[in-house]
């Protein structure tokens, strides 16, 4: 069990046990001392009824809050279950009568206003920066309800005779109301601050990138400047057999540090991942000995992950003109090979385009355009493609202002504005003769979008708004 999970369950158990502790005579005596009361047979019963009622309702609210906290992994509901009684017990239509004034209670009221202001700022920042998740929206809704309830309850608690009245019973009631007003403000502060700052716990995930500084090559590690050619192992898999034909070959020489095979659970052995960058200057592979994903170039190696079981090995790809490495398996982890910073995109199955303005990736059902912090800018439904049909392809302009989808099966091109998600145009370019659209090549240095004909393999400029084609100058 991980440390955050242990802390969460310890908080659950502690909260329930604290609420279940019976009201003791020591607690009643402490209240009377702090309130400046002398406990008599006349005023003992209201004091006992107040605290036993508070304990009974707190157990009831916790009976609802604890299962909810356990199901969601959200500690906020523990705070809400403990404090809700103090906030909502006195919420009703304003009671008639004079309002008593207590300077000590004013201090708590000012603290409540300060706490409310801080929580509003914190909640607003998280909603803007991290996104409006269902959990954060629920927290915000509860915070709004509490912000309305606290002044109503405080108004009712202030109604009644002043604390200086001579009647012993009335003076006891006034002391209980002052005590309740203070706990009301403190409970309100606890709810709104925890609502802004606490978030549901996340299930433990295996750490992916564990970076290391480039290391020099030992004598048994193959080196290269450029990878002109590479070939996979050709021999059938046999465990613990060290033979050149069971190794990857780089520039015709064995590359013994790369694992040749991985063994999936319940499946036949398959080739381990081994990918060359488009500029032929780097490779990513699974290390044969420590089972880490490794980035290697002429300068040395970097470990992209910790040790992995064969069933956890991701699929690597190079994107963004050799700069980025994407490791995909039940989500994608993208590493910038210049700065070695990373971003995680849960649920993605493939990265299609990546440049300085953003990332294009697909999940099982959506096409996502994201920024480099992993926040979604726009999304589209992912079309189901027949087995024999070509997949759609996606291109994000380097400045991030246009997103192009190539519908390969129809030969059409759609353009979107990522800022709004609005579809700007949809065209079907007409190629000369019997030629038709093959693929999109992205934006040229001169500006227009480039496409290639299927039969002629000629490259054309495409005007995205009208579908007009013209030949690229050589």
XYZ file of C-alpha atoms in Angstrom:
474
model
C 0.000 0.000 0.000
C 1.408 3.381 -1.009
C 2.035 6.158 1.519
C -0.745 8.521 0.230
C -3.249 5.672 0.402
C -2.194 4.801 3.952
C -2.591 8.448 4.976
C -6.073 8.568 3.425
C -7.296 5.442 5.225
C -5.732 6.611 8.491
C -7.700 9.862 8.129
C -10.910 7.899 7.514
C -10.441 5.714 10.594
C -9.395 8.661 12.790
C -12.420 10.720 11.712
C -14.901 7.932 12.426
C -13.361 7.112 15.811
C -13.288 10.775 16.847
C -16.958 11.180 15.940
C -17.908 8.025 17.842
C -16.335 9.185 21.134
C -19.201 9.812 23.600
C -19.813 13.198 25.201
C -17.892 13.144 28.490
C -18.356 15.175 31.634
C -14.878 16.642 31.080
C -15.991 18.110 27.744
C -19.107 19.652 29.313
C -17.055 21.083 32.165
C -14.536 22.549 29.699
C -17.340 24.222 27.756
C -18.826 25.695 30.938
C -15.434 27.016 32.040
C -14.675 28.647 28.676
C -18.174 30.141 28.505
C -17.964 31.482 32.098
C -20.971 29.462 33.284
C -21.712 27.719 36.524
C -23.295 24.342 35.799
C -26.556 23.893 37.715
C -29.460 21.503 37.503
C -31.334 24.151 35.508
C -28.771 24.691 32.767
C -27.067 21.272 32.614
C -29.747 19.687 30.405
C -29.531 22.268 27.524
C -25.735 21.887 27.475
C -25.929 18.076 27.405
C -28.653 18.120 24.729
C -26.614 20.477 22.542
C -23.464 18.346 22.495
C -25.190 14.961 22.276
C -27.331 16.259 19.395
C -24.218 17.551 17.657
C -22.517 14.166 18.045
C -25.580 12.255 16.820
C -25.966 14.329 13.636
C -22.217 14.221 12.967
C -22.326 10.408 13.016
C -25.243 10.537 10.561
C -23.434 12.839 8.111
C -20.248 10.783 8.370
C -22.249 7.632 7.604
C -22.926 9.231 4.214
C -19.587 11.010 3.728
C -17.207 8.146 4.557
C -18.476 5.721 1.843
C -18.474 8.600 -0.641
C -14.875 9.487 0.272
C -13.803 5.844 -0.054
C -15.465 5.422 -3.454
C -13.989 8.626 -4.911
C -10.681 8.682 -3.018
C -11.507 12.296 -2.153
C -10.605 13.412 1.417
C -12.733 16.549 0.978
C -15.852 14.534 1.831
C -14.371 13.602 5.233
C -13.995 17.304 6.059
C -17.496 17.996 4.754
C -19.014 15.144 6.789
C -17.360 16.382 9.992
C -18.162 20.070 9.566
C -21.569 19.991 7.829
C -23.545 19.786 11.082
C -21.950 22.949 12.482
C -22.790 24.824 9.260
C -26.276 23.590 8.373
C -27.792 22.913 11.819
C -28.938 26.496 12.246
C -29.814 27.285 8.616
C -33.471 28.343 8.409
C -35.508 31.461 7.802
C -34.138 34.421 9.779
C -35.493 34.389 13.312
C -37.223 37.564 14.577
C -35.873 39.474 17.516
C -32.912 41.562 18.482
C -29.423 40.665 17.339
C -26.769 40.294 20.010
C -23.272 41.588 19.320
C -20.112 39.759 20.344
C -16.685 41.218 19.583
C -15.073 37.789 19.944
C -17.419 36.327 17.311
C -16.550 39.212 14.975
C -12.952 37.957 14.916
C -14.167 34.553 13.708
C -16.428 36.201 11.116
C -13.500 38.188 9.688
C -11.403 35.002 9.596
C -14.254 33.306 7.699
C -14.376 36.110 5.126
C -10.604 35.919 4.666
C -10.700 32.126 4.278
C -13.588 32.382 1.805
C -11.705 34.924 -0.304
C -8.547 32.797 -0.368
C -10.507 29.676 -1.330
C -12.276 31.512 -4.177
C -8.918 32.646 -5.582
C -7.377 29.173 -5.221
C -10.405 27.392 -6.702
C -10.590 29.800 -9.636
C -6.888 29.396 -10.387
C -7.108 25.581 -10.354
C -10.193 25.557 -12.584
C -8.412 27.753 -15.130
C -4.964 26.155 -14.904
C -5.824 22.471 -14.390
C -9.204 22.304 -16.109
C -12.812 21.924 -14.937
C -12.891 18.267 -13.882
C -16.107 16.807 -12.392
C -14.463 16.639 -8.952
C -13.441 20.317 -8.992
C -16.871 21.406 -10.223
C -18.518 19.410 -7.415
C -16.200 21.039 -4.874
C -17.025 24.474 -6.269
C -20.788 23.832 -6.066
C -20.524 22.701 -2.415
C -18.385 25.744 -1.598
C -21.059 28.044 -3.048
C -23.756 26.348 -0.929
C -21.638 26.731 2.223
C -20.876 30.371 1.386
C -24.638 31.037 1.346
C -25.419 28.880 4.393
C -22.873 30.388 6.804
C -24.336 33.947 6.879
C -27.891 32.580 7.266
C -26.880 30.376 10.181
C -24.867 33.195 11.781
C -27.905 35.526 11.545
C -30.075 33.026 13.397
C -27.446 32.384 16.060
C -27.196 36.133 16.709
C -30.946 36.367 17.423
C -32.065 36.200 21.031
C -31.438 37.891 24.335
C -28.084 39.455 25.060
C -25.531 37.479 27.007
C -25.808 39.847 30.011
C -29.352 38.753 30.920
C -29.765 37.560 34.503
C -31.865 34.483 33.786
C -29.587 31.458 34.108
C -31.313 29.455 31.350
C -31.267 32.409 28.939
C -27.599 33.040 29.696
C -26.826 29.367 28.971
C -28.670 29.568 25.643
C -26.731 32.700 24.729
C -23.430 30.987 25.562
C -24.377 27.986 23.406
C -25.248 30.297 20.512
C -21.922 32.122 20.801
C -20.112 28.786 20.918
C -22.070 27.555 17.889
C -21.341 30.765 15.961
C -17.607 30.317 16.448
C -17.674 26.659 15.393
C -19.896 27.669 12.447
C -17.257 30.055 11.104
C -14.412 27.588 11.744
C -16.319 24.757 10.044
C -17.118 27.010 7.081
C -13.426 27.930 6.730
C -12.424 24.253 6.841
C -14.960 23.294 4.128
C -14.174 26.055 1.638
C -10.398 25.780 2.018
C -10.404 21.981 1.726
C -12.794 22.242 -1.227
C -10.311 24.479 -3.026
C -7.113 22.653 -2.106
C -7.927 18.944 -1.705
C -8.246 16.745 -4.778
C -9.159 13.072 -5.221
C -6.289 10.661 -4.849
C -4.976 9.081 -8.046
C -4.382 5.331 -8.382
C -0.697 4.536 -8.063
C 1.086 4.433 -11.401
C 4.399 2.967 -12.260
C 6.998 5.699 -12.646
C 7.986 6.006 -16.273
C 10.793 8.445 -16.925
C 13.726 8.107 -14.563
C 16.346 10.143 -16.350
C 20.069 9.784 -16.027
C 22.922 11.841 -17.328
C 24.617 10.578 -20.490
C 27.112 7.839 -19.659
C 30.139 6.632 -21.533
C 29.921 3.346 -23.381
C 31.467 0.273 -21.819
C 33.487 -1.959 -24.123
C 30.600 -4.350 -24.756
C 28.197 -1.526 -25.779
C 27.996 -0.791 -29.496
C 28.497 2.820 -30.637
C 27.485 4.760 -33.734
C 27.527 8.241 -35.248
C 24.630 7.719 -37.647
C 22.441 4.652 -38.114
C 22.604 4.108 -41.847
C 20.773 0.789 -41.613
C 19.428 -1.530 -38.969
C 17.918 -5.012 -38.984
C 16.021 -7.057 -36.458
C 17.044 -10.473 -35.113
C 16.529 -13.267 -37.604
C 16.912 -16.360 -35.429
C 13.931 -17.833 -33.587
C 13.712 -16.837 -29.957
C 15.738 -19.003 -27.583
C 16.348 -17.861 -24.022
C 19.910 -17.260 -22.820
C 21.492 -17.874 -26.229
C 23.967 -15.165 -27.254
C 24.280 -15.311 -31.018
C 24.653 -12.433 -33.539
C 21.585 -13.582 -35.431
C 19.554 -13.127 -32.253
C 20.682 -9.512 -31.880
C 19.711 -6.284 -33.557
C 22.199 -5.200 -36.216
C 23.201 -1.543 -36.603
C 25.286 -0.648 -39.650
C 25.850 -4.375 -40.153
C 27.307 -4.923 -36.678
C 25.682 -6.586 -33.628
C 24.000 -4.176 -31.235
C 24.092 -6.348 -28.103
C 22.695 -3.815 -25.611
C 19.233 -3.883 -27.256
C 16.819 -6.618 -26.178
C 15.907 -8.796 -29.189
C 12.561 -10.117 -27.923
C 9.865 -9.510 -25.330
C 7.526 -12.186 -24.058
C 3.933 -11.080 -23.656
C 1.640 -12.674 -21.112
C 0.029 -15.692 -22.726
C 1.496 -14.828 -26.128
C 4.396 -15.792 -28.330
C 7.681 -13.875 -28.091
C 7.850 -10.838 -30.346
C 10.571 -8.433 -31.341
C 11.452 -5.872 -28.726
C 10.890 -2.223 -29.694
C 13.705 -0.627 -31.672
C 13.127 2.691 -33.485
C 15.503 4.908 -35.469
C 14.995 8.670 -35.595
C 14.165 10.120 -39.034
C 17.507 11.965 -39.128
C 19.321 8.630 -38.455
C 21.209 10.090 -35.494
C 19.479 8.318 -32.579
C 17.661 5.121 -31.653
C 15.252 4.144 -28.874
C 15.211 0.557 -27.686
C 14.652 -1.753 -24.718
C 17.867 -2.436 -22.829
C 18.741 -6.113 -22.856
C 20.003 -6.266 -19.267
C 18.086 -3.842 -17.056
C 14.908 -3.789 -19.238
C 14.713 0.021 -19.395
C 13.676 2.027 -22.434
C 16.831 3.778 -23.648
C 17.595 6.758 -25.907
C 21.029 6.533 -27.536
C 22.922 8.825 -29.883
C 26.570 9.607 -30.548
C 26.868 11.462 -27.226
C 25.784 8.581 -25.010
C 22.632 7.052 -23.575
C 19.733 8.205 -21.431
C 17.342 5.947 -19.591
C 13.772 6.980 -20.409
C 12.102 4.620 -17.910
C 12.790 2.414 -14.970
C 12.956 -1.354 -15.329
C 9.887 -2.773 -17.074
C 8.224 -6.152 -17.160
C 7.754 -7.422 -20.712
C 4.006 -6.805 -20.485
C 4.655 -3.141 -19.635
C 6.976 -2.286 -22.528
C 5.634 0.757 -24.456
C 5.787 1.435 -28.186
C 8.279 4.229 -29.021
C 7.982 6.731 -31.864
C 9.931 9.825 -32.898
C 7.874 12.959 -33.575
C 8.414 16.642 -34.149
C 11.345 16.316 -36.562
C 13.442 14.018 -34.348
C 13.094 16.201 -31.265
C 10.473 14.255 -29.293
C 10.183 10.629 -28.236
C 6.701 9.291 -27.488
C 6.298 6.121 -25.396
C 2.781 4.752 -25.774
C 1.070 2.075 -23.714
C -2.225 2.781 -21.920
C -1.419 6.450 -22.449
C 1.544 8.341 -23.850
C 4.603 9.896 -22.243
C 6.372 12.447 -24.480
C 9.995 13.404 -23.840
C 11.707 16.457 -25.298
C 15.229 15.299 -26.190
C 16.590 18.851 -25.971
C 15.335 19.802 -22.520
C 14.437 16.294 -21.245
C 11.125 17.532 -19.928
C 8.096 15.252 -20.220
C 4.336 15.452 -20.528
C 1.850 12.632 -19.923
C -1.356 12.202 -21.926
C -3.535 9.513 -20.305
C -5.660 7.281 -22.495
C -3.968 8.036 -25.804
C -3.110 5.291 -28.281
C -1.078 7.173 -30.874
C 0.675 10.520 -31.364
C 0.168 11.827 -34.917
C 1.807 15.253 -34.931
C 3.900 17.265 -32.519
C 5.530 20.640 -32.911
C 6.335 23.680 -30.808
C 2.692 24.767 -30.678
C 1.060 21.533 -29.562
C 0.364 17.815 -29.832
C -2.107 15.802 -31.911
C -3.023 12.390 -30.478
C -5.884 9.905 -30.655
C -7.629 7.889 -27.973
C -9.990 4.983 -28.568
C -12.750 7.391 -29.607
C -11.415 10.962 -29.940
C -8.867 13.034 -31.835
C -7.210 15.479 -29.421
C -5.293 18.697 -30.023
C -3.358 19.496 -26.835
C -0.842 22.023 -25.609
C 2.544 20.984 -24.222
C 1.118 20.744 -20.702
C -1.310 18.061 -21.848
C -4.421 20.282 -21.715
C -6.988 19.731 -24.463
C -7.462 22.650 -26.870
C -10.012 20.916 -29.115
C -11.215 17.409 -29.857
C -13.081 15.577 -32.601
C -14.737 12.163 -32.762
C -12.447 9.482 -34.188
C -13.926 7.920 -37.303
C -14.126 4.146 -37.546
C -12.085 2.971 -40.512
C -12.611 -0.286 -42.362
C -9.755 -2.763 -42.193
C -8.747 -2.238 -45.826
C -9.154 1.564 -45.799
C -6.433 4.122 -45.157
C -6.520 5.960 -41.853
C -7.156 9.673 -41.567
C -4.066 11.800 -40.949
C -3.715 14.995 -38.916
C -1.531 18.097 -39.163
C -1.132 21.019 -36.747
C 0.306 24.237 -38.160
C 3.553 25.274 -36.413
C 1.912 28.417 -34.998
C -1.014 26.336 -33.690
C -3.687 28.394 -35.484
C -4.892 25.746 -37.954
C -5.581 22.025 -37.680
C -5.975 19.950 -40.844
C -7.564 16.515 -41.155
C -6.894 14.460 -44.309
C -9.859 12.141 -44.907
C -7.884 9.605 -46.927
C -10.783 7.366 -47.946
C -12.765 10.312 -49.410
C -9.768 12.322 -50.638
C -11.027 15.401 -48.758
C -9.300 17.960 -46.549
C -10.951 19.629 -43.523
C -9.578 22.653 -41.688
C -10.360 23.664 -38.082
C -9.491 26.522 -35.720
C -8.021 24.937 -32.544
C -8.882 28.005 -30.412
C -12.621 27.459 -30.935
C -12.877 23.984 -32.463
C -14.870 25.508 -35.364
C -14.691 23.864 -38.782
C -13.417 26.484 -41.214
C -13.541 24.600 -44.520
C -13.884 21.242 -46.193
C -12.539 20.737 -49.725
C -11.900 17.854 -52.126
C -8.937 18.838 -54.324
C -9.079 17.772 -57.984
C -5.767 16.439 -59.276
C -4.777 16.343 -62.964
C -5.768 13.249 -64.932
C -6.734 10.201 -62.906
C -4.553 11.169 -59.958
C -6.010 11.654 -56.475
C -4.963 12.664 -52.967
C -2.358 10.478 -51.299
C -1.168 12.219 -48.124
C -0.679 15.650 -46.608
C 2.920 16.795 -46.093
C 2.277 19.676 -43.703
C 3.006 23.355 -44.213
C 5.784 24.514 -46.505
C 8.406 27.082 -45.544
C 6.642 29.515 -47.880
C 3.341 29.062 -46.054
C 0.861 26.989 -48.118
C -0.110 23.447 -47.191
C 1.543 20.642 -49.182
C -0.151 17.497 -50.514
C 1.042 14.644 -52.690
C -0.702 12.836 -55.527
C -1.148 9.095 -55.168
C -0.202 7.904 -58.661
C 2.206 10.592 -59.817
C 3.754 11.232 -56.383
C 3.923 14.873 -57.389
C 3.800 17.496 -54.626
C 1.329 20.391 -54.856
C 0.463 23.477 -52.877
C -3.138 23.378 -51.628
C -5.305 26.383 -50.809
C -7.248 25.065 -47.824
C -10.204 27.433 -48.182
C -10.971 26.687 -51.869
C -9.234 23.390 -52.712
C -7.149 25.034 -55.467
C -3.941 23.165 -56.397
C -0.772 24.456 -58.030
C 2.607 22.877 -58.600
C 5.415 23.497 -56.184
C 8.428 25.262 -57.646
C 11.528 23.145 -57.794
